[in-house]
Amino acid sequence: NAGVTQTPKFRVLKTGQSMTLLCAQDMNHEYMYWYRQDPGMGLRLIHYSVGEGTTAKGEVPDGYNVSRLKKQNFLLGLESAAPSQTSVYFCASSYSGQGKSGPQHFGDGTRLSIL
Amino acid sequence: KQEVTQIPAALSVPEGENLVLNCSFTDSAIYNLQWFRQDPGKGLTSLLLIQSSQREQTSGRLNASLDKSSGRSTLYIAASQPGDSATYLCAVPYNQGGKLIFGQGTELSVKP
């Protein structure tokens, strides 16, 4: 009963390094999302996907790229990490049907520090 | 632009009290509203989702109501317990695609 799984759980990077955060869901959901959570800013949408092979920008997409090559996986990439990207990153997924989306299910987050 | 506000930002109550958390949104044309719980260092757990055509949803000791015309939702917690201590967030979707706009949350502390 995994739900939404994020890897890694913690990571420390140096400025300019790159990395990829992996999100996997086993609920056969069409929609997947990446959010970041920062003190005083709440949760903000970075990118999202409404199906395999599709991606779209959210509220704060700059500095990030995403890919959805398989329905169950949604990857978030940082090409050149900056201290402003220090945050907790959450992946979520939801089903779609009858033109509506269902409740979003969240992973436990990835805590990323950029030095 | 849709904005979601939660008041109060923090709430401390003794165990056993019934309490209400508030959520307001500026654009009443929403598809649904979702309430989440977040424990420290953890992800979000979905508590209740109310579709735009519904007035309320119940799950155990939780009851969420929705009044689209006034742009408000409330989460009622009956007979609060220390295990209810967490941050509670409400969120509404941008559109049918489900992208959520979150409130800042209410941090609840239930004292034994």
Tab-separated table of C-alpha atoms in Angstrom, chain A residues 31 33 35 37 40-43 45 48 59 90 99 101-104 106-107 111, chain B residues 32 34 36 38 41-44 46 49 51 89 94 96-100 102 104:
chain	number	residue	atom	x	y	z
A	31	TYR	CA	-2.507	13.646	-12.758
A	33	TYR	CA	2.150	17.444	-9.357
A	35	TYR	CA	4.993	21.460	-5.049
A	37	GLN	CA	6.779	24.264	0.714
A	40	GLY	CA	5.674	31.879	5.243
A	41	MET	CA	4.971	30.999	1.588
A	42	GLY	CA	2.941	27.854	2.002
A	43	LEU	CA	2.725	25.245	-0.736
A	45	LEU	CA	2.926	24.431	-7.520
A	48	TYR	CA	2.292	19.325	-13.136
A	59	GLU	CA	3.176	28.929	-10.255
A	90	PHE	CA	6.239	17.348	-2.313
A	99	GLY	CA	-14.006	16.170	-16.092
A	101	SER	CA	-10.039	15.494	-10.412
A	102	GLY	CA	-10.162	13.515	-7.206
A	103	PRO	CA	-8.419	14.127	-3.902
A	104	GLN	CA	-4.698	14.622	-4.140
A	106	PHE	CA	0.914	13.350	-1.249
A	107	GLY	CA	4.299	11.779	-0.700
A	111	ARG	CA	14.094	17.949	2.142
B	32	ASN	CA	-14.119	21.383	-5.093
B	34	GLN	CA	-10.030	19.818	-0.011
B	36	PHE	CA	-5.550	18.240	4.532
B	38	GLN	CA	0.120	17.819	7.930
B	41	GLY	CA	8.169	16.692	9.022
B	42	LYS	CA	5.565	14.740	7.103
B	43	GLY	CA	3.564	15.038	3.922
B	44	LEU	CA	-0.061	16.009	3.595
B	46	SER	CA	-6.185	14.206	2.622
B	49	LEU	CA	-12.921	16.640	-0.332
B	51	GLN	CA	-17.385	18.807	-4.526
B	89	LEU	CA	-4.646	23.139	5.308
B	94	TYR	CA	-7.136	26.293	-10.244
B	96	GLN	CA	-10.549	20.985	-13.564
B	97	GLY	CA	-6.933	19.912	-13.858
B	98	GLY	CA	-6.717	19.799	-10.105
B	99	LYS	CA	-3.769	22.140	-9.537
B	100	LEU	CA	-4.279	23.338	-5.992
B	102	PHE	CA	-3.353	26.309	-0.650
B	104	GLN	CA	-1.311	29.053	4.865
